Coordinates of C-alpha atoms and ligand atoms in Angstrom, one line a residue:
M1 CA 15.3 -87.0 -13.7
T2 CA 13.9 -83.5 -13.4
A3 CA 10.7 -83.4 -11.4
R4 CA 7.7 -82.1 -13.3
I5 CA 4.5 -80.3 -12.2
Y6 CA 1.7 -79.1 -14.4
V7 CA 0.0 -75.7 -13.7
P8 CA -2.6 -74.9 -16.3
G9 CA -2.0 -72.0 -18.7
D10 CA -5.6 -72.3 -19.9
A11 CA -7.4 -68.9 -19.8
A12 CA -10.1 -70.1 -17.3
A13 CA -7.4 -71.3 -14.9
V14 CA -5.4 -68.1 -15.4
A15 CA -8.6 -66.1 -14.6
L16 CA -8.7 -68.0 -11.3
G17 CA -5.0 -67.2 -10.5
A18 CA -3.0 -69.9 -12.3
D19 CA -0.2 -67.5 -13.4
K20 CA 0.3 -66.4 -9.8
V21 CA 0.3 -70.0 -8.7
A22 CA 2.9 -70.9 -11.3
K23 CA 5.1 -68.0 -10.2
A24 CA 4.7 -68.9 -6.5
F25 CA 5.9 -72.5 -7.4
A26 CA 8.8 -71.2 -9.4
D27 CA 9.9 -68.9 -6.6
A28 CA 9.5 -71.6 -3.9
F29 CA 11.4 -74.2 -6.0
A30 CA 14.2 -71.7 -6.6
A31 CA 14.4 -70.8 -2.9
R32 CA 14.7 -74.5 -2.0
G33 CA 17.3 -75.1 -4.8
L34 CA 14.9 -77.7 -6.3
D35 CA 15.2 -78.5 -10.1
V36 CA 11.5 -78.8 -11.1
Q37 CA 10.0 -78.3 -14.5
I38 CA 6.7 -76.3 -14.5
V39 CA 4.6 -77.2 -17.6
R40 CA 1.7 -74.9 -18.4
N41 CA -0.8 -77.5 -19.6
G42 CA -4.4 -77.2 -20.8
S43 CA -7.3 -77.5 -18.3
R44 CA -8.8 -80.8 -17.4
G45 CA -12.1 -79.0 -17.7
M46 CA -13.2 -79.1 -14.1
F47 CA -13.3 -75.4 -13.4
W48 CA -14.4 -75.5 -9.8
L49 CA -11.0 -77.2 -9.1
E50 CA -8.9 -74.6 -11.0
P51 CA -6.1 -73.8 -10.6
L52 CA -5.6 -77.6 -10.6
V53 CA -2.0 -78.5 -10.2
E54 CA -0.7 -82.0 -11.1
V55 CA 2.6 -83.6 -10.3
V56 CA 4.3 -86.6 -11.7
T57 CA 5.8 -88.5 -8.8
P58 CA 9.1 -90.3 -8.8
F59 CA 7.1 -93.5 -9.3
G60 CA 5.5 -92.2 -12.4
R61 CA 2.1 -91.6 -10.8
R62 CA 0.2 -88.4 -11.6
V63 CA -1.8 -86.8 -8.8
G64 CA -3.6 -83.5 -8.5
Y65 CA -4.1 -80.8 -6.0
G66 CA -6.7 -78.1 -6.2
P67 CA -8.0 -75.4 -6.2
V68 CA -4.5 -74.1 -5.3
K69 CA -3.9 -70.5 -4.3
P70 CA -0.4 -68.9 -4.2
R71 CA -0.5 -68.9 -0.4
D72 CA -0.9 -72.7 -0.4
V73 CA 2.3 -73.4 -2.3
D74 CA 4.8 -73.5 0.5
A75 CA 2.7 -75.8 2.6
L76 CA 2.1 -78.1 -0.4
I77 CA 5.8 -78.4 -1.2
D78 CA 6.7 -78.9 2.5
G79 CA 3.9 -81.4 2.8
G80 CA 5.3 -83.7 0.1
L81 CA 3.6 -82.5 -3.1
L82 CA 6.6 -83.6 -5.2
E83 CA 6.2 -87.2 -3.8
G84 CA 2.5 -87.0 -4.4
R85 CA 1.6 -87.2 -0.7
S86 CA -2.0 -86.6 0.4
G87 CA -3.0 -83.7 2.5
P88 CA -5.1 -80.6 2.1
L89 CA -6.2 -80.0 -1.5
Y90 CA -5.1 -83.5 -2.5
L91 CA -7.3 -84.9 -5.3
D92 CA -5.3 -88.1 -6.1
N93 CA -5.6 -89.3 -9.7
V94 CA -7.8 -86.6 -11.2
E95 CA -9.0 -89.0 -13.9
K96 CA -10.9 -90.9 -11.2
I97 CA -13.0 -87.9 -10.2
P98 CA -16.5 -88.9 -11.3
F99 CA -17.0 -85.8 -13.5
F100 CA -13.9 -86.8 -15.5
A101 CA -14.2 -90.6 -15.2
K102 CA -17.6 -90.8 -16.9
Q103 CA -16.5 -88.9 -20.0
E104 CA -15.6 -90.4 -23.4
R105 CA -12.7 -88.2 -24.4
F106 CA -12.0 -88.6 -28.1
T107 CA -11.2 -85.0 -29.1
F108 CA -10.0 -83.8 -25.7
K109 CA -8.0 -86.9 -24.9
R110 CA -4.7 -85.1 -24.7
V111 CA -6.0 -81.8 -23.2
G112 CA -4.5 -81.3 -19.7
I113 CA -2.1 -84.2 -20.1
T114 CA 0.5 -82.9 -22.5
D115 CA 2.5 -79.7 -22.9
P116 CA 0.3 -78.0 -25.4
V117 CA 3.1 -76.3 -27.4
S118 CA 5.5 -79.2 -27.4
L119 CA 5.5 -81.1 -30.7
D120 CA 7.5 -83.9 -29.1
D121 CA 4.8 -84.3 -26.5
Y122 CA 2.1 -84.3 -29.2
L123 CA 4.0 -87.0 -31.1
A124 CA 4.6 -89.1 -28.0
H125 CA 0.8 -89.1 -27.3
G126 CA -0.3 -90.3 -30.8
G127 CA -0.1 -87.0 -32.6
Y128 CA 0.1 -87.0 -36.4
K129 CA -1.0 -90.6 -36.8
G130 CA -4.2 -89.3 -38.5
L131 CA -2.2 -87.3 -41.1
E132 CA 0.1 -90.3 -41.7
R133 CA -2.9 -92.4 -42.5
A134 CA -4.5 -89.7 -44.7
I135 CA -1.3 -89.4 -46.7
A136 CA -1.2 -93.2 -47.0
I137 CA -4.8 -93.7 -48.2
G138 CA -5.0 -90.5 -50.3
P139 CA -7.5 -87.7 -50.7
S140 CA -10.7 -89.4 -51.8
E141 CA -10.5 -92.2 -49.3
T142 CA -9.8 -89.6 -46.5
V143 CA -13.0 -87.7 -47.5
E144 CA -14.9 -91.0 -47.4
Q145 CA -13.6 -91.8 -43.9
V146 CA -14.8 -88.4 -42.6
F147 CA -18.2 -89.1 -44.3
E148 CA -18.5 -92.6 -42.8
S149 CA -17.6 -91.3 -39.3
G150 CA -20.9 -89.5 -39.3
L151 CA -19.2 -86.3 -38.1
R152 CA -21.5 -83.3 -38.3
G153 CA -20.4 -79.7 -38.0
R154 CA -19.9 -78.7 -34.4
G155 CA -20.3 -75.0 -35.1
G156 CA -24.0 -75.0 -34.8
A157 CA -25.8 -76.2 -37.9
G158 CA -24.8 -79.9 -37.6
F159 CA -24.1 -80.2 -41.4
P160 CA -22.3 -83.5 -42.3
T161 CA -18.6 -82.6 -42.6
G162 CA -18.0 -85.4 -45.2
I163 CA -20.5 -83.9 -47.6
K164 CA -18.9 -80.5 -47.3
W165 CA -15.5 -81.9 -48.0
R166 CA -16.8 -84.0 -50.9
T167 CA -18.2 -80.8 -52.5
V168 CA -14.9 -78.9 -52.2
A169 CA -12.9 -82.0 -53.3
A170 CA -15.2 -82.2 -56.4
C171 CA -14.4 -78.6 -57.5
A172 CA -11.9 -78.3 -60.3
P173 CA -8.2 -78.4 -59.1
G174 CA -6.8 -74.9 -58.4
K175 CA -6.6 -72.6 -55.4
K176 CA -8.8 -73.9 -52.5
Y177 CA -8.8 -73.0 -48.9
I178 CA -9.5 -74.5 -45.4
V179 CA -10.9 -71.9 -43.0
C180 CA -11.3 -72.8 -39.4
N181 CA -14.1 -70.9 -37.6
A182 CA -12.7 -70.1 -34.2
D183 CA -15.0 -67.1 -33.5
E184 CA -16.8 -69.0 -30.7
G185 CA -19.3 -66.3 -29.9
D186 CA -22.0 -68.5 -28.3
S187 CA -22.7 -67.7 -24.6
G188 CA -21.4 -70.5 -22.3
T189 CA -19.1 -72.0 -24.8
F190 CA -15.3 -72.5 -24.5
A191 CA -14.5 -75.9 -26.2
D192 CA -12.8 -74.2 -29.2
R193 CA -10.7 -72.1 -26.9
M194 CA -9.7 -75.1 -24.7
I195 CA -8.6 -77.1 -27.8
M196 CA -6.5 -74.2 -29.2
E197 CA -4.9 -73.5 -25.8
G198 CA -4.7 -77.1 -24.6
D199 CA -3.9 -79.1 -27.8
P200 CA -3.3 -76.7 -30.7
F201 CA -1.4 -79.3 -32.8
Q202 CA -4.6 -81.4 -33.0
L203 CA -6.4 -78.5 -34.8
I204 CA -3.4 -78.0 -37.1
E205 CA -3.4 -81.7 -37.9
G206 CA -7.1 -81.6 -38.6
M207 CA -6.8 -78.7 -40.9
T208 CA -3.8 -80.3 -42.7
I209 CA -5.8 -83.5 -43.2
A210 CA -8.6 -81.4 -44.6
G211 CA -6.1 -79.7 -47.0
V212 CA -4.9 -83.1 -48.2
A213 CA -8.4 -84.4 -48.6
V214 CA -9.9 -81.6 -50.7
G215 CA -6.7 -80.4 -52.5
A216 CA -6.2 -77.1 -50.6
D217 CA -2.8 -75.8 -49.8
K218 CA -3.6 -72.9 -47.5
G219 CA -5.6 -72.6 -44.3
Y220 CA -6.7 -69.8 -42.0
V221 CA -7.9 -69.9 -38.4
Y222 CA -10.2 -67.0 -37.8
C223 CA -10.0 -66.6 -34.0
R224 CA -11.9 -64.1 -31.8
S225 CA -9.8 -61.3 -30.4
E226 CA -11.0 -62.2 -26.9
Y227 CA -8.8 -65.3 -27.0
P228 CA -5.2 -64.0 -26.7
H229 CA -4.0 -67.1 -25.0
A230 CA -5.4 -69.3 -27.8
V231 CA -3.9 -67.1 -30.5
A232 CA -0.5 -67.3 -28.8
A233 CA -0.6 -71.1 -28.4
M234 CA -1.7 -71.5 -32.0
N235 CA 1.0 -69.3 -33.3
K236 CA 3.7 -71.2 -31.3
A237 CA 2.4 -74.5 -32.5
V238 CA 2.1 -73.4 -36.1
A239 CA 5.8 -72.3 -36.0
A240 CA 6.9 -75.6 -34.4
A241 CA 4.9 -77.7 -37.0
R242 CA 6.4 -75.7 -39.8
K243 CA 9.9 -76.0 -38.5
A244 CA 9.5 -79.8 -38.2
G245 CA 8.1 -80.1 -41.8
Y246 CA 4.5 -80.7 -40.8
L247 CA 3.5 -77.5 -42.5
G248 CA 4.9 -76.0 -45.7
S249 CA 5.8 -77.7 -48.9
R250 CA 5.9 -81.5 -49.1
I251 CA 4.4 -81.9 -45.6
A252 CA 5.8 -84.8 -43.6
G253 CA 7.8 -85.9 -46.6
S254 CA 4.7 -86.4 -48.8
E255 CA 3.7 -85.0 -52.1
Y256 CA 1.3 -82.5 -50.5
D257 CA 1.8 -78.8 -49.6
F258 CA -0.1 -77.1 -46.8
D259 CA 0.5 -74.1 -44.7
M260 CA -1.7 -71.9 -42.5
E261 CA -1.9 -68.8 -40.4
I262 CA -3.9 -67.3 -37.6
R263 CA -6.1 -64.3 -38.1
V264 CA -7.8 -62.4 -35.3
G265 CA -11.3 -61.0 -35.5
A266 CA -12.5 -57.7 -34.1
G267 CA -15.4 -58.7 -31.8
A268 CA -18.6 -59.1 -33.8
Y269 CA -20.9 -62.1 -33.1
V270 CA -22.1 -62.1 -36.7
C271 CA -18.5 -62.7 -37.9
G272 CA -18.9 -66.3 -36.7
E273 CA -21.5 -66.7 -39.5
E274 CA -19.5 -68.3 -42.2
T275 CA -20.0 -65.8 -45.1
S276 CA -19.6 -62.8 -42.8
L277 CA -16.4 -64.4 -41.5
L278 CA -15.1 -64.7 -45.1
E279 CA -15.9 -61.0 -45.7
S280 CA -14.0 -60.1 -42.5
L281 CA -11.1 -62.4 -43.5
E282 CA -10.9 -60.6 -46.8
G283 CA -10.6 -57.3 -45.0
R284 CA -14.1 -56.0 -45.2
R285 CA -16.9 -55.3 -42.7
G286 CA -18.5 -58.5 -41.5
L287 CA -21.6 -58.4 -43.7
V288 CA -23.5 -61.7 -44.4
R289 CA -23.4 -62.9 -48.0
A290 CA -26.5 -64.2 -49.7
K291 CA -26.3 -68.0 -50.6
P292 CA -25.9 -69.4 -53.2
P293 CA -23.1 -69.5 -54.1
L294 CA -22.1 -71.8 -51.2
P295 CA -18.6 -71.1 -49.7
A296 CA -17.8 -74.7 -50.8
H297 CA -18.1 -73.5 -54.4
K298 CA -17.1 -69.8 -54.0
G299 CA -15.7 -69.0 -50.6
L300 CA -12.6 -67.2 -49.5
F301 CA -11.3 -64.8 -52.3
G302 CA -14.0 -66.5 -54.5
K303 CA -12.3 -69.9 -54.3
P304 CA -13.7 -73.3 -53.2
T305 CA -13.5 -73.3 -49.4
V306 CA -14.1 -75.7 -46.5
I307 CA -15.3 -73.8 -43.5
N308 CA -15.4 -75.8 -40.4
N309 CA -15.6 -75.2 -36.7
V310 CA -12.6 -75.9 -34.5
I311 CA -14.1 -79.0 -32.9
S312 CA -15.2 -80.4 -36.3
L313 CA -11.6 -80.1 -37.6
A314 CA -10.0 -81.2 -34.3
S315 CA -12.2 -84.4 -34.3
V316 CA -10.7 -85.5 -37.6
P317 CA -7.2 -86.7 -36.4
F318 CA -9.0 -89.2 -34.1
I319 CA -11.3 -90.4 -36.9
M320 CA -8.3 -90.9 -39.2
A321 CA -6.1 -92.5 -36.6
E322 CA -8.7 -94.8 -35.1
G323 CA -10.9 -95.3 -38.1
A324 CA -14.3 -93.9 -39.0
K325 CA -16.0 -96.9 -37.3
A326 CA -14.5 -96.2 -33.9
Y327 CA -16.1 -92.7 -34.1
A328 CA -19.4 -93.8 -35.6
D329 CA -19.9 -96.6 -33.2
V330 CA -20.8 -94.2 -30.4
G331 CA -23.6 -91.7 -30.4
F332 CA -27.4 -91.5 -30.8
G333 CA -29.5 -91.6 -33.9
R334 CA -27.9 -89.5 -36.6
S335 CA -25.7 -87.7 -34.1
R336 CA -22.5 -89.8 -34.2
G337 CA -19.4 -89.6 -32.1
T338 CA -18.9 -87.4 -29.1
M339 CA -19.8 -83.8 -28.2
P340 CA -17.7 -81.6 -25.9
I341 CA -20.6 -80.3 -23.8
Q342 CA -19.9 -77.0 -21.9
L343 CA -21.7 -76.5 -18.6
A344 CA -21.9 -72.8 -17.7
G345 CA -24.0 -70.2 -16.0
N346 CA -25.4 -70.8 -12.5
V347 CA -24.1 -74.4 -12.2
K348 CA -22.3 -76.1 -9.4
Y349 CA -19.8 -78.1 -11.4
G350 CA -19.1 -76.0 -14.5
G351 CA -16.7 -77.1 -17.1
L352 CA -16.2 -79.3 -20.2
Y353 CA -17.7 -82.7 -20.5
E354 CA -17.0 -84.8 -23.6
I355 CA -19.5 -87.6 -24.0
A356 CA -21.2 -89.6 -26.7
F357 CA -24.5 -88.1 -27.9
G358 CA -27.6 -89.4 -26.2
V359 CA -27.1 -88.3 -22.6
T360 CA -30.2 -86.5 -21.4
L361 CA -30.3 -82.8 -20.6
G362 CA -31.4 -83.6 -17.0
E363 CA -28.4 -85.9 -16.4
L364 CA -26.1 -83.2 -17.7
V365 CA -27.6 -80.4 -15.6
E366 CA -28.7 -82.1 -12.4
E367 CA -26.3 -85.1 -12.0
I368 CA -23.1 -84.1 -13.8
G369 CA -23.5 -80.3 -13.3
G370 CA -24.8 -80.9 -9.7
G371 CA -27.6 -78.4 -10.1
T372 CA -27.2 -74.7 -9.5
F373 CA -24.2 -72.9 -7.9
T374 CA -26.6 -70.9 -5.7
G375 CA -28.3 -74.1 -4.5
R376 CA -31.7 -72.9 -5.6
P377 CA -33.8 -75.1 -7.9
V378 CA -33.0 -75.0 -11.6
R379 CA -35.7 -73.2 -13.5
A380 CA -34.4 -73.0 -17.1
V381 CA -31.5 -73.8 -19.3
Q382 CA -30.5 -72.2 -22.5
V383 CA -28.8 -74.7 -24.9
G384 CA -26.9 -73.7 -28.0
G385 CA -25.9 -70.1 -27.4
P386 CA -27.9 -66.9 -27.6
L387 CA -30.0 -68.2 -30.5
G388 CA -30.9 -71.4 -28.6
A389 CA -34.2 -72.1 -26.9
Y390 CA -34.8 -72.0 -23.2
F391 CA -35.8 -75.4 -21.9
P392 CA -37.8 -75.9 -18.6
R393 CA -37.3 -78.9 -16.3
E394 CA -40.2 -80.7 -18.0
L395 CA -38.0 -81.1 -21.1
F396 CA -35.0 -82.5 -19.2
D397 CA -35.6 -86.0 -20.6
T398 CA -34.5 -84.7 -24.0
P399 CA -31.5 -86.6 -25.2
F400 CA -28.5 -84.6 -26.4
D401 CA -29.0 -85.1 -30.1
Y402 CA -29.5 -82.7 -33.0
E403 CA -32.9 -84.2 -34.1
A404 CA -34.3 -84.6 -30.6
F405 CA -33.6 -80.9 -29.8
A406 CA -35.0 -79.7 -33.1
K407 CA -38.2 -81.7 -32.4
K408 CA -38.7 -79.6 -29.3
D409 CA -38.0 -76.3 -31.1
G410 CA -34.5 -76.2 -29.7
L411 CA -30.9 -76.6 -31.0
I412 CA -27.8 -78.0 -29.5
G413 CA -25.6 -75.5 -31.4
H414 CA -22.0 -75.6 -30.2
G415 CA -22.9 -77.6 -27.1
G416 CA -23.1 -74.8 -24.5
I417 CA -25.6 -75.2 -21.7
V418 CA -26.3 -72.1 -19.6
V419 CA -28.1 -72.8 -16.3
F420 CA -30.5 -70.4 -14.5
D421 CA -32.1 -70.8 -11.1
D422 CA -35.6 -69.9 -10.0
S423 CA -34.8 -66.2 -9.6
V424 CA -34.6 -65.8 -13.4
D425 CA -37.1 -63.5 -15.1
M426 CA -37.8 -65.1 -18.5
A427 CA -39.5 -62.0 -19.9
K428 CA -36.2 -60.2 -19.3
Q429 CA -34.3 -63.0 -21.0
A430 CA -36.7 -62.7 -24.0
R431 CA -36.0 -59.0 -24.1
F432 CA -32.3 -59.7 -23.9
A433 CA -32.5 -62.0 -26.9
M434 CA -34.1 -59.2 -29.0
E435 CA -31.6 -56.7 -27.7
F436 CA -28.6 -59.0 -28.5
C437 CA -29.9 -59.4 -32.0
S438 CA -30.3 -55.6 -32.5
V439 CA -26.8 -55.0 -31.2
E440 CA -25.1 -57.8 -33.2
S441 CA -27.2 -57.6 -36.4
C442 CA -25.1 -56.9 -39.5
G443 CA -27.9 -54.8 -40.9
K444 CA -28.2 -56.4 -44.3
C445 CA -31.8 -57.5 -44.0
T446 CA -34.9 -55.7 -42.7
P447 CA -36.6 -58.5 -40.5
C448 CA -33.5 -58.7 -38.4
R449 CA -32.2 -55.1 -38.4
I450 CA -35.6 -53.4 -37.8
G451 CA -37.4 -56.4 -36.3
S452 CA -35.1 -56.8 -33.4
T453 CA -35.3 -53.2 -32.4
R454 CA -39.1 -53.3 -32.6
G455 CA -38.8 -56.5 -30.6
V456 CA -37.0 -54.7 -27.7
E457 CA -39.7 -52.0 -27.8
V458 CA -42.5 -54.4 -27.7
M459 CA -40.9 -56.5 -24.9
D460 CA -40.5 -53.3 -22.9
K461 CA -44.2 -52.7 -23.2
I462 CA -45.0 -56.3 -22.2
I463 CA -42.7 -56.0 -19.1
A464 CA -44.3 -52.7 -18.2
G465 CA -47.8 -54.3 -18.5
V466 CA -48.9 -52.0 -21.3
E467 CA -51.7 -53.7 -23.4
R468 CA -50.0 -57.0 -22.8
E469 CA -52.2 -59.3 -24.9
K470 CA -52.1 -57.0 -27.8
N471 CA -48.3 -56.6 -27.5
L472 CA -47.8 -60.4 -27.1
A473 CA -49.7 -60.9 -30.3
I474 CA -47.3 -58.4 -32.0
L475 CA -44.3 -60.2 -30.5
E476 CA -45.5 -63.5 -31.9
D477 CA -46.2 -62.0 -35.3
L478 CA -42.8 -60.3 -35.3
S479 CA -41.0 -63.5 -34.3
H480 CA -42.8 -65.3 -37.2
T481 CA -41.6 -62.6 -39.7
M482 CA -38.0 -62.7 -38.3
K483 CA -37.9 -66.5 -38.4
L484 CA -39.1 -66.8 -42.0
G485 CA -37.7 -63.6 -43.5
S486 CA -34.2 -63.2 -42.2
L487 CA -31.2 -63.9 -44.4
C488 CA -29.2 -65.7 -41.8
A489 CA -29.7 -67.5 -38.5
L490 CA -29.0 -64.5 -36.4
G491 CA -32.3 -62.9 -37.2
G492 CA -33.9 -66.3 -38.1
F493 CA -33.2 -68.0 -34.8
T494 CA -33.6 -65.0 -32.3
P495 CA -37.3 -66.0 -32.1
Y496 CA -36.4 -69.3 -30.6
P497 CA -35.2 -68.0 -27.2
V498 CA -38.1 -65.5 -27.3
M499 CA -40.8 -67.9 -28.1
S500 CA -39.5 -70.7 -25.9
A501 CA -39.5 -68.3 -23.0
L502 CA -43.1 -67.3 -23.7
T503 CA -44.2 -70.9 -24.4
H504 CA -42.6 -72.5 -21.3
F505 CA -42.8 -69.6 -18.9
P506 CA -46.0 -67.7 -19.8
E507 CA -46.5 -66.5 -16.2
D508 CA -43.4 -64.3 -16.5
F509 CA -45.1 -62.5 -19.4
G510 CA -48.3 -62.0 -17.4
R511 CA -50.0 -65.0 -19.0
G512 CA -51.3 -68.0 -17.2
S513 CA -51.6 -68.3 -13.4
V514 CA -50.1 -64.9 -12.5
P515 CA -52.6 -61.9 -12.9
L516 CA -51.6 -59.1 -15.2
A517 CA -49.8 -56.4 -13.3
A518 CA -51.1 -53.2 -14.9
E519 CA -54.2 -54.2 -16.9
Ligands
FMN1 C1 -24.8 -65.5 -36.2 C2 -24.0 -66.7 -36.3 C3 -22.9 -66.9 -35.6 C4 -22.1 -68.1 -35.7 N1 -21.0 -68.2 -35.0 C5 -20.3 -69.3 -35.1 C6 -19.1 -69.5 -34.4 O1 -18.7 -68.6 -33.5 N2 -18.3 -70.6 -34.6 C7 -18.7 -71.5 -35.5 O2 -18.0 -72.5 -35.7 N3 -19.8 -71.4 -36.2 C8 -20.6 -70.3 -36.1 N4 -21.7 -70.2 -36.8 C9 -22.0 -71.3 -37.8 C10 -21.3 -71.0 -39.1 O3 -22.0 -70.1 -40.0 C11 -21.0 -72.3 -39.9 O4 -22.2 -73.0 -40.0 C12 -19.9 -73.2 -39.3 O5 -18.7 -72.4 -39.1 C13 -19.6 -74.3 -40.2 O6 -18.7 -75.2 -39.6 P1 -19.2 -76.7 -39.1 O7 -19.9 -77.3 -40.3 O8 -17.9 -77.4 -38.8 O9 -20.1 -76.5 -37.9 C14 -22.5 -69.1 -36.7 C15 -23.7 -68.9 -37.4 C16 -24.5 -67.7 -37.2 C17 -25.7 -67.6 -38.1
SF4_2 S1 -30.4 -61.9 -40.3 FE1 -29.4 -60.1 -39.3 S2 -27.3 -60.7 -39.2 FE2 -28.2 -62.1 -40.7 S3 -28.0 -61.1 -42.7 FE3 -29.9 -60.4 -41.9 S4 -29.4 -58.4 -40.8 FE4 -27.5 -59.6 -41.1

């Protein structure tokens, strides 16, 4: 049997040198005349250990080594890596590492384990069982399964996926579309990328099930241009699925047709907003559309369209294969199932952590994330991307749950947590939120287009100590107007990071205990 090692092809691992490590292994095996297969797998999500190399030993045991540098390769092979011997960089069974062992991997269960672009590997690890069941039980029962699972949109708004699917399914038969939102623009997020790079067939299967469920025969993935590895993996997987009859007409020998293609965006944050995404997909500038009509009624090319985030769609094969109950049985309150939480920023153990809803923010940041990378105290975290609120340590008892976060004027969004230590200046972060909005605004409505620019100006005055109380009052008034008057959540949610910074860290704005600098 050919020996096999796994060197991640995931973009995060590649950024840390995985391509060079893979080449060093290929050269070293060739020089020794060894026949070893190098699989470029997805990442296990423990970024501090990347490039994390795994080997399947002759006894079938899988052990890891990391972080591996090209210069370590010769010593690892000579030290018995192919037999799984311990030594420097030895990690043993990586699934026993506490960061990994405590997770509940539903959606990411295959990521890092299989060869992402091998359909055979996907099938050998339970792939396409969900589609098989969807075909067996039929469209309306499939929609009901998704509804009963309690799955809510993982793109940010947390809207029940089953209700969205019901709406499109109820539209008159005719052309309908499935659109997958893979724009993943939120700061500190990478779950969509990791699925597309690490288990692309699962997303394809999820979209195919959605097509069967609502009566759509065409799907598009709208992927950000900054994800070339994901685009390549998706294209390869789509081609393999089509070749094997899982895409095209009469998929998997059934009566249903479904095919899909990957489209690449051009780098605008607002193109992650669903209506703006549709404009972009139709070949126009990414300008937000007024709702109604909802995309479910009049979406892509004016036809009923399901738009879902990558993780929402990639969660569906598990739900269909294991049953809605298996998914709904875990979670917290109205947040059912698991969430792939992404730990980023100034954090010691950064990476992807899939767990049932309900874990507290403090557990995630302090215990699982291990505090800051710099070793200084954590001062703030921003949850939910650039439109998410900043939470101080006093709110670390908040459970990861849509409603619990909303109650504290926050949002969990796409599940990204960006950690800051005590050197952060929260007034500068508030200014950044306004600046981000002014740069990314699509320009359609005044509160966002003009408000964010005025917001930057007023923050500059506050930071410079010019008439601070007067300008803070203007900032609050402006935030109120943006929140209530903006057409979409870009302008409407920018006040959340701004106001949370001011509420929880008033001293950075010259309020509270610290005396005003220039008044
Ligand atoms: C400014 C802005 C950016 C957004 N970016 C994304 C994104 O990158 N990915 C995403 O899935 N949803 C994004 N959304 C949310 C989408 O509009 C939409 O709610 C989502 O794609 C629906 O899918 P879901 O129900 O599966 O979450 C964004 C929303 C706004 C207002
Ligand atoms: S809030 Fe901003 S991004 Fe959204 S429609 Fe208005 S101008 Fe465009």
